[in-house]
Coordinates of C-alpha atoms in Angstrom, one line a residue:
X20 CA -20.9 -14.1 -33.5
X21 CA -24.3 -12.9 -33.7
X22 CA -27.0 -14.3 -31.0
X23 CA -23.5 -15.8 -29.2
X24 CA -23.8 -12.6 -26.6
X25 CA -24.2 -15.3 -23.9
X26 CA -23.1 -18.2 -25.0
X27 CA -21.6 -20.9 -22.2
X28 CA -18.2 -21.8 -23.0
X29 CA -16.8 -25.0 -20.3
X30 CA -14.1 -27.6 -19.4
X31 CA -12.3 -26.9 -22.6
X32 CA -8.3 -25.9 -23.2
X33 CA -7.8 -23.1 -25.5
X34 CA -4.6 -21.8 -26.3
X35 CA -3.5 -19.4 -29.2
X36 CA 0.2 -20.4 -30.3
X37 CA 1.0 -18.2 -33.5
X38 CA 3.9 -19.4 -35.6
X39 CA 4.9 -15.0 -35.7
X40 CA 4.4 -14.4 -31.3
X41 CA 5.0 -10.7 -32.4
X42 CA 2.1 -8.6 -34.1
X43 CA 3.4 -9.3 -37.4
X44 CA 1.2 -11.2 -39.2
X45 CA -2.3 -11.4 -37.7
X46 CA -4.4 -8.7 -36.2
X47 CA -6.5 -10.1 -33.2
X48 CA -3.5 -10.8 -30.3
X49 CA -6.0 -12.5 -27.9
X50 CA -6.5 -15.7 -27.1
X51 CA -10.3 -15.6 -25.9
X52 CA -11.6 -11.9 -26.6
X53 CA -15.4 -10.4 -25.3
X54 CA -16.1 -7.4 -26.4
X55 CA -19.9 -5.2 -26.5
X56 CA -22.8 -6.2 -25.5
X57 CA -21.5 -9.1 -24.4
X58 CA -22.5 -11.6 -21.7
X59 CA -21.3 -15.4 -21.8
X60 CA -20.3 -18.1 -18.8
X61 CA -16.3 -18.9 -18.8
X62 CA -16.6 -21.8 -17.1
X63 CA -13.6 -24.3 -15.9
X64 CA -11.1 -23.2 -18.9
X65 CA -7.5 -23.7 -19.5
X66 CA -6.4 -20.8 -21.2
X67 CA -2.8 -20.3 -22.9
X68 CA -1.4 -17.8 -24.9
X69 CA 2.3 -17.5 -26.7
X70 CA 2.0 -14.5 -28.3
X71 CA 4.0 -11.9 -27.0
X72 CA 1.3 -8.9 -27.6
X73 CA -2.2 -8.7 -26.6
X74 CA -3.4 -10.6 -23.9
X75 CA -4.5 -14.5 -23.2
X76 CA -8.2 -12.9 -22.3
X77 CA -9.2 -9.2 -23.6
X78 CA -12.6 -8.0 -22.3
X79 CA -13.6 -4.7 -23.7
X80 CA -16.0 -2.2 -24.8
X81 CA -19.3 -1.1 -23.1
X82 CA -21.5 -3.9 -21.9
X83 CA -19.0 -6.5 -21.9
X84 CA -19.5 -8.4 -18.7
X85 CA -18.7 -12.0 -19.0
X86 CA -18.7 -14.6 -15.5
X87 CA -15.4 -16.2 -15.7
X88 CA -14.9 -18.3 -12.8
X89 CA -12.7 -21.6 -12.2
X90 CA -10.3 -20.5 -15.0
X91 CA -6.9 -21.2 -15.2
X92 CA -5.0 -18.3 -17.4
X93 CA -1.2 -18.9 -17.0
X94 CA 2.1 -19.8 -18.8
X95 CA 1.0 -16.8 -21.0
X96 CA 3.8 -14.5 -23.2
X97 CA 1.6 -10.9 -22.6
X98 CA -0.8 -10.2 -19.8
X99 CA -3.2 -12.8 -18.3
X100 CA -6.4 -10.7 -18.1
X101 CA -7.5 -7.3 -19.4
X102 CA -10.3 -5.7 -18.9
X103 CA -11.0 -2.3 -20.6
X104 CA -13.1 0.5 -22.4
X105 CA -15.8 0.7 -19.5
X106 CA -15.9 -3.2 -19.7
X107 CA -17.3 -4.7 -16.8
X108 CA -17.8 -8.7 -15.3
X109 CA -17.7 -10.9 -12.3
X110 CA -13.8 -12.8 -12.0
X111 CA -14.3 -15.7 -9.2
X112 CA -12.1 -18.3 -8.2
X113 CA -9.6 -18.4 -11.1
X114 CA -6.0 -19.1 -11.4
X115 CA -3.5 -16.3 -13.0
X116 CA 0.0 -17.5 -12.7
X117 CA 3.8 -17.1 -14.4
X118 CA 2.3 -14.8 -16.9
X119 CA 5.1 -12.2 -18.7
X120 CA 3.5 -8.6 -17.7
X121 CA 0.6 -8.3 -15.4
X122 CA -1.3 -11.0 -14.2
X123 CA -4.2 -8.7 -14.6
X124 CA -5.0 -5.3 -16.3
X125 CA -7.5 -2.9 -15.9
X126 CA -7.7 0.1 -18.1
X127 CA -9.6 3.4 -19.1
X128 CA -12.9 2.8 -17.0
X129 CA -12.6 -1.2 -16.4
X130 CA -14.9 -1.9 -13.3
X131 CA -15.1 -5.9 -13.2
X132 CA -15.6 -7.6 -9.9
X133 CA -12.7 -9.9 -8.7
X134 CA -13.3 -12.6 -6.0
X135 CA -11.4 -14.9 -4.7
X136 CA -9.0 -15.2 -7.4
X137 CA -5.1 -16.9 -7.1
X138 CA -2.8 -14.7 -8.9
X139 CA 0.8 -15.6 -8.1
X140 CA 4.6 -16.2 -9.4
X141 CA 4.1 -13.4 -12.2
X142 CA 6.5 -12.1 -14.4
X143 CA 5.6 -8.5 -13.9
X144 CA 2.9 -6.7 -11.2
X145 CA 0.1 -9.0 -10.1
X146 CA -2.5 -6.7 -10.3
X147 CA -2.1 -3.3 -12.6
X148 CA -4.9 -1.0 -12.5
X149 CA -4.0 2.5 -14.4
X150 CA -5.9 5.2 -16.5
X151 CA -9.1 5.5 -15.0
X152 CA -9.2 1.9 -14.4
X153 CA -11.4 0.7 -11.5
X154 CA -12.7 -2.6 -9.8
X155 CA -13.5 -4.0 -6.9
X156 CA -11.0 -6.8 -5.4
X157 CA -12.0 -9.2 -2.7
X158 CA -10.3 -12.1 -1.1
X159 CA -7.5 -12.4 -3.8
X160 CA -4.3 -14.1 -2.7
X161 CA -1.9 -12.6 -4.6
X162 CA 2.1 -13.6 -4.1
X163 CA 5.5 -13.9 -5.1
X164 CA 5.0 -11.5 -8.1
X165 CA 8.0 -10.5 -9.3
X166 CA 7.0 -6.7 -8.8
X167 CA 4.4 -5.3 -6.8
X168 CA 1.3 -7.4 -5.7
X169 CA -0.9 -4.2 -6.9
X170 CA 0.2 -1.6 -8.5
X171 CA -2.3 1.7 -8.8
X172 CA -1.6 4.7 -11.4
X173 CA -2.6 7.5 -13.3
X174 CA -6.4 8.1 -11.6
X175 CA -6.8 4.4 -11.5
X176 CA -9.3 3.8 -8.1
X177 CA -10.0 0.3 -7.3
X178 CA -11.1 -0.8 -4.2
X179 CA -9.5 -3.8 -2.5
X180 CA -11.1 -5.6 0.5
X181 CA -9.7 -8.6 2.6
X182 CA -6.9 -9.5 0.2
X183 CA -3.4 -11.1 0.9
X184 CA -0.8 -9.5 -0.7
X185 CA 2.7 -11.3 0.2
X186 CA 6.3 -12.2 -0.3
X187 CA 6.4 -9.6 -3.2
X188 CA 9.5 -9.6 -4.8
X189 CA 9.3 -5.8 -4.9
X190 CA 6.8 -4.3 -2.5
X191 CA 3.2 -5.0 -2.0
X192 CA 0.7 -2.3 -2.8
X193 CA 2.4 0.0 -5.2
X194 CA 0.2 4.0 -5.5
X195 CA 2.3 6.5 -8.2
X196 CA 1.3 9.4 -10.7
X197 CA -1.8 10.4 -8.7
X198 CA -3.3 6.7 -8.5
X199 CA -6.1 6.8 -5.5
X200 CA -7.5 3.4 -4.1
X201 CA -9.6 1.8 -1.4
X202 CA -7.4 -0.6 0.3
X203 CA -9.5 -2.4 3.6
X204 CA -8.8 -5.1 6.0
X205 CA -6.2 -6.4 4.0
X206 CA -2.9 -8.9 4.9
X207 CA 0.1 -6.8 3.6
X208 CA 3.2 -9.0 4.8
X209 CA 6.7 -10.5 4.0
X210 CA 7.3 -8.5 0.9
X211 CA 11.0 -7.4 0.3
X212 CA 10.3 -3.7 -0.1
X213 CA 7.4 -1.7 1.8
X214 CA 4.1 -3.0 2.2
X215 CA 2.6 0.0 0.6
X216 CA 4.1 2.7 -1.5
X217 CA 2.4 5.9 -2.2
X218 CA 4.7 8.6 -4.2
X219 CA 3.5 11.6 -6.6
X220 CA 0.8 12.9 -5.8
X221 CA -1.0 9.9 -5.1
X222 CA -4.2 10.0 -2.3
X223 CA -5.3 6.6 -1.4
X224 CA -7.2 5.1 1.5
X225 CA -5.5 2.7 3.4
X226 CA -7.7 1.4 6.2
X227 CA -7.6 -1.4 8.8
X228 CA -5.3 -3.4 7.1
X229 CA -2.4 -5.5 9.6
X230 CA 0.6 -4.8 7.3
X231 CA 3.6 -6.8 8.9
X232 CA 6.9 -8.4 8.9
X233 CA 8.1 -6.7 5.9
X234 CA 11.8 -7.1 5.1
X235 CA 11.7 -2.8 4.9
X236 CA 8.9 -0.5 6.2
X237 CA 5.6 -1.0 6.3
X238 CA 4.1 2.1 4.7
X239 CA 6.5 4.7 2.7
X240 CA 5.0 7.5 1.4
X241 CA 7.4 9.9 -0.5
X242 CA 7.7 12.4 -3.4
X243 CA 4.8 14.6 -2.5
X244 CA 2.3 11.9 -1.4
X245 CA -0.5 12.0 0.7
X246 CA -2.6 9.7 1.5
X247 CA -5.6 8.2 4.5
X248 CA -3.4 5.4 6.2
X249 CA -6.0 4.8 9.1
X250 CA -6.7 2.4 11.7
X251 CA -4.1 -0.2 10.7
X252 CA -2.0 -3.0 13.1
X253 CA 1.4 -2.0 11.4
X254 CA 3.9 -4.6 13.4
X255 CA 7.3 -6.4 12.9
X256 CA 9.0 -4.4 10.0
X257 CA 12.2 -4.4 9.3
X258 CA 12.4 -0.3 9.0
X259 CA 9.8 2.6 10.2
X260 CA 6.4 1.4 10.6
X261 CA 5.6 4.5 8.7
X262 CA 8.0 6.5 7.1
X263 CA 7.0 10.1 5.6
X264 CA 9.7 11.7 3.6
X265 CA 10.1 14.8 0.7
X266 CA 7.3 16.9 1.4
X267 CA 5.0 13.8 1.1
X268 CA 1.5 15.0 3.5
X269 CA -0.3 12.2 4.9
X270 CA -3.4 11.7 7.3
X271 CA -2.3 9.2 9.1
X272 CA -4.6 8.8 12.3
X273 CA -5.9 5.6 15.1
X274 CA -3.4 3.1 14.2
X275 CA -1.0 0.7 16.1
X276 CA 2.5 1.0 15.2
X277 CA 4.5 -1.5 17.3
X278 CA 7.3 -3.8 17.9
X279 CA 9.5 -2.7 14.5
X280 CA 12.8 -3.2 14.4
X281 CA 13.5 0.2 13.8
X282 CA 11.6 3.2 14.6
X283 CA 7.9 3.6 14.7
X284 CA 7.1 7.0 12.3
X285 CA 9.9 8.0 10.3
X286 CA 9.6 11.7 8.7
X287 CA 12.5 13.1 7.0
X288 CA 13.7 15.1 4.5
X289 CA 10.7 17.6 4.5
X290 CA 8.4 15.4 5.4
X291 CA 4.8 16.9 6.6
X292 CA 1.3 15.6 8.3
X293 CA -1.4 15.1 10.6
X294 CA 0.0 12.4 12.8
X295 CA -3.2 11.8 15.2
X296 CA -4.6 9.6 17.6
X297 CA -1.8 6.8 17.4
X298 CA -0.7 4.3 19.2
X299 CA 3.1 3.7 19.4
X300 CA 4.7 1.3 21.1
X301 CA 7.6 -1.4 21.6
X302 CA 9.9 -0.9 18.6
X303 CA 13.4 -0.8 18.6
X304 CA 14.6 2.5 17.8
X305 CA 12.5 6.2 18.7
X306 CA 8.7 6.0 19.0
X307 CA 8.5 8.7 16.0
X308 CA 11.7 10.8 14.3
X309 CA 12.1 13.7 13.1
X310 CA 14.3 15.3 10.9
X311 CA 15.9 17.4 8.3
X312 CA 13.7 20.0 7.9
X313 CA 10.6 17.7 8.7
X314 CA 6.9 19.6 9.8
X315 CA 4.6 17.3 11.4
X316 CA 1.9 18.0 13.6
X317 CA 1.6 14.7 16.3
X318 CA -1.3 15.1 18.1
X319 CA -3.2 13.1 20.7
X320 CA -1.2 10.1 20.4
X321 CA 0.1 7.7 23.1
X322 CA 3.9 6.9 22.5
X323 CA 5.2 4.4 24.6
X324 CA 7.0 1.2 25.9
X325 CA 10.1 1.9 23.7
X326 CA 13.6 0.9 23.6
X327 CA 15.0 4.5 23.0
X328 CA 13.5 7.7 22.8
X329 CA 9.4 8.5 23.0
X330 CA 10.3 11.4 20.5
X331 CA 13.5 12.2 18.6
X332 CA 13.5 16.0 17.1
X333 CA 17.1 16.3 15.2
X334 CA 19.3 18.2 12.3
X335 CA 16.6 21.2 11.8
X336 CA 13.1 18.6 13.0
X337 CA 10.2 21.1 13.6
X338 CA 6.7 20.9 13.7
X339 CA 4.2 20.5 16.6
X340 CA 3.6 18.6 19.7
X341 CA 0.1 18.7 21.0
X342 CA -2.0 16.6 23.4
X343 CA 0.6 13.1 23.6
X344 CA 0.7 10.5 26.3
X345 CA 4.7 9.9 26.0
X346 CA 5.5 7.8 28.7
X347 CA 8.1 4.5 29.6
X348 CA 10.9 4.8 27.7
X349 CA 14.1 3.3 27.6
X350 CA 15.5 6.8 27.3
X351 CA 13.8 9.8 27.7
X352 CA 10.3 10.8 26.6
X353 CA 11.7 13.7 24.3
X354 CA 14.8 14.9 22.6
X355 CA 15.7 18.0 20.7
X356 CA 19.2 18.4 19.5
X357 CA 21.2 20.2 16.3
X358 CA 18.8 23.1 15.3
X359 CA 15.4 21.2 15.5
X360 CA 12.8 23.6 16.9
X361 CA 9.1 22.2 17.7
X362 CA 6.5 23.6 19.5
X363 CA 5.6 21.1 22.3
X364 CA 2.7 21.9 24.3
X365 CA -0.2 20.3 27.0
X366 CA 1.9 16.9 26.5
X367 CA 1.4 14.3 29.4
X368 CA 5.5 12.9 29.6
X369 CA 6.7 11.1 32.1
X370 CA 8.2 7.5 32.9
X371 CA 11.4 7.9 30.9
X372 CA 14.3 6.4 32.5
X373 CA 17.0 9.2 31.3
X374 CA 14.2 11.7 31.8
X375 CA 11.5 13.9 30.5
X376 CA 12.5 16.1 27.9
X377 CA 15.9 16.8 26.8
X378 CA 17.4 19.9 24.6
X379 CA 20.9 19.8 23.6
X380 CA 23.6 20.9 20.3
X381 CA 22.0 24.1 19.7
X382 CA 18.2 23.0 19.6
X383 CA 16.0 25.5 20.3
X384 CA 12.2 24.6 21.5
X385 CA 8.8 26.6 22.5
X386 CA 7.9 24.4 25.4
X387 CA 4.8 25.2 27.2
X388 CA 4.3 24.0 30.7
X389 CA 0.9 24.5 31.6
X390 CA -1.0 21.2 31.9
X391 CA 2.4 18.9 31.1
X392 CA 3.6 16.8 33.3
X393 CA 8.0 16.4 32.8
X394 CA 10.0 14.2 34.4
X395 CA 12.8 16.4 35.0
X396 CA 16.2 15.9 34.0
X397 CA 19.9 18.0 34.0
X398 CA 22.9 17.8 31.5
X399 CA 26.2 18.4 33.8

């Protein structure tokens, strides 16, 4: 009420258990609501709601800027923490778990600071930012949520730094429908689907992360996805370290992509992109695959020590391969087949146990030999 804008609420259990758990007989749908121009401290509280609409904690409106710390927001029948309509606030060291919808929603220019929260075992997504939601998320542990650990949609633009996002029942990070965001120095691992999904004209920055041991791929860009994938360590994933398909066109640079159980980079179904100055090595299948009408530019990469081909163009794979160092593969350095027609120039291709460049099965290629080192191979 008036005069309580800076109240302290601490060491309490707050429950909202309406007889009618839907919206039929009450206007307020939240266990704890903080509105415009309020800056309370909520400390060491247990917050529970059995209402199937609204949220357990709602922070909304210009000037809503609470400090919520050491609270437990769990076992609720809707969203755990909902920050919207230009609200801000500091949210530290909370446990948010087993909620029916997202652990945290950030919407409509909400811009919280969220540090060291433990967001886990949700029955939906861990954190959902959408409709221009923002926020700074640091050192959170986000795991074992039923859908993605972190979802970004509809012009949302969060900054996510040094978090662990792991053991998601689907993917780790899902950016779609023109989502953005900066994901920096996170550990993203052991998710059932790809560590990072980017689709439908989304354009995030994925920089300096470790993306590893996923049950599918590392980074999966599809359906007109874009994005900057830079300086990441991507390894040990069951499918390709980076997969680009269906007219997607990311910038992929300065990454290490290695020790995958599949290929390093897989570009297919008219995938595009600029792939430059990466180190791709020790993958089980080809270091780079380009196929089915794809046209990436691969420039100044080190592609080496693979257990099959270095770079493999097939089934109408095209694009440009220039100024790369391709070496020490179990098969040939480059293979081109079945209607493929890449431009290959100024590469150093050496040490392949089955030859340098192998062209066969109706493939065509423009190969410029100036400043190129090729180990010869003859097809009998």
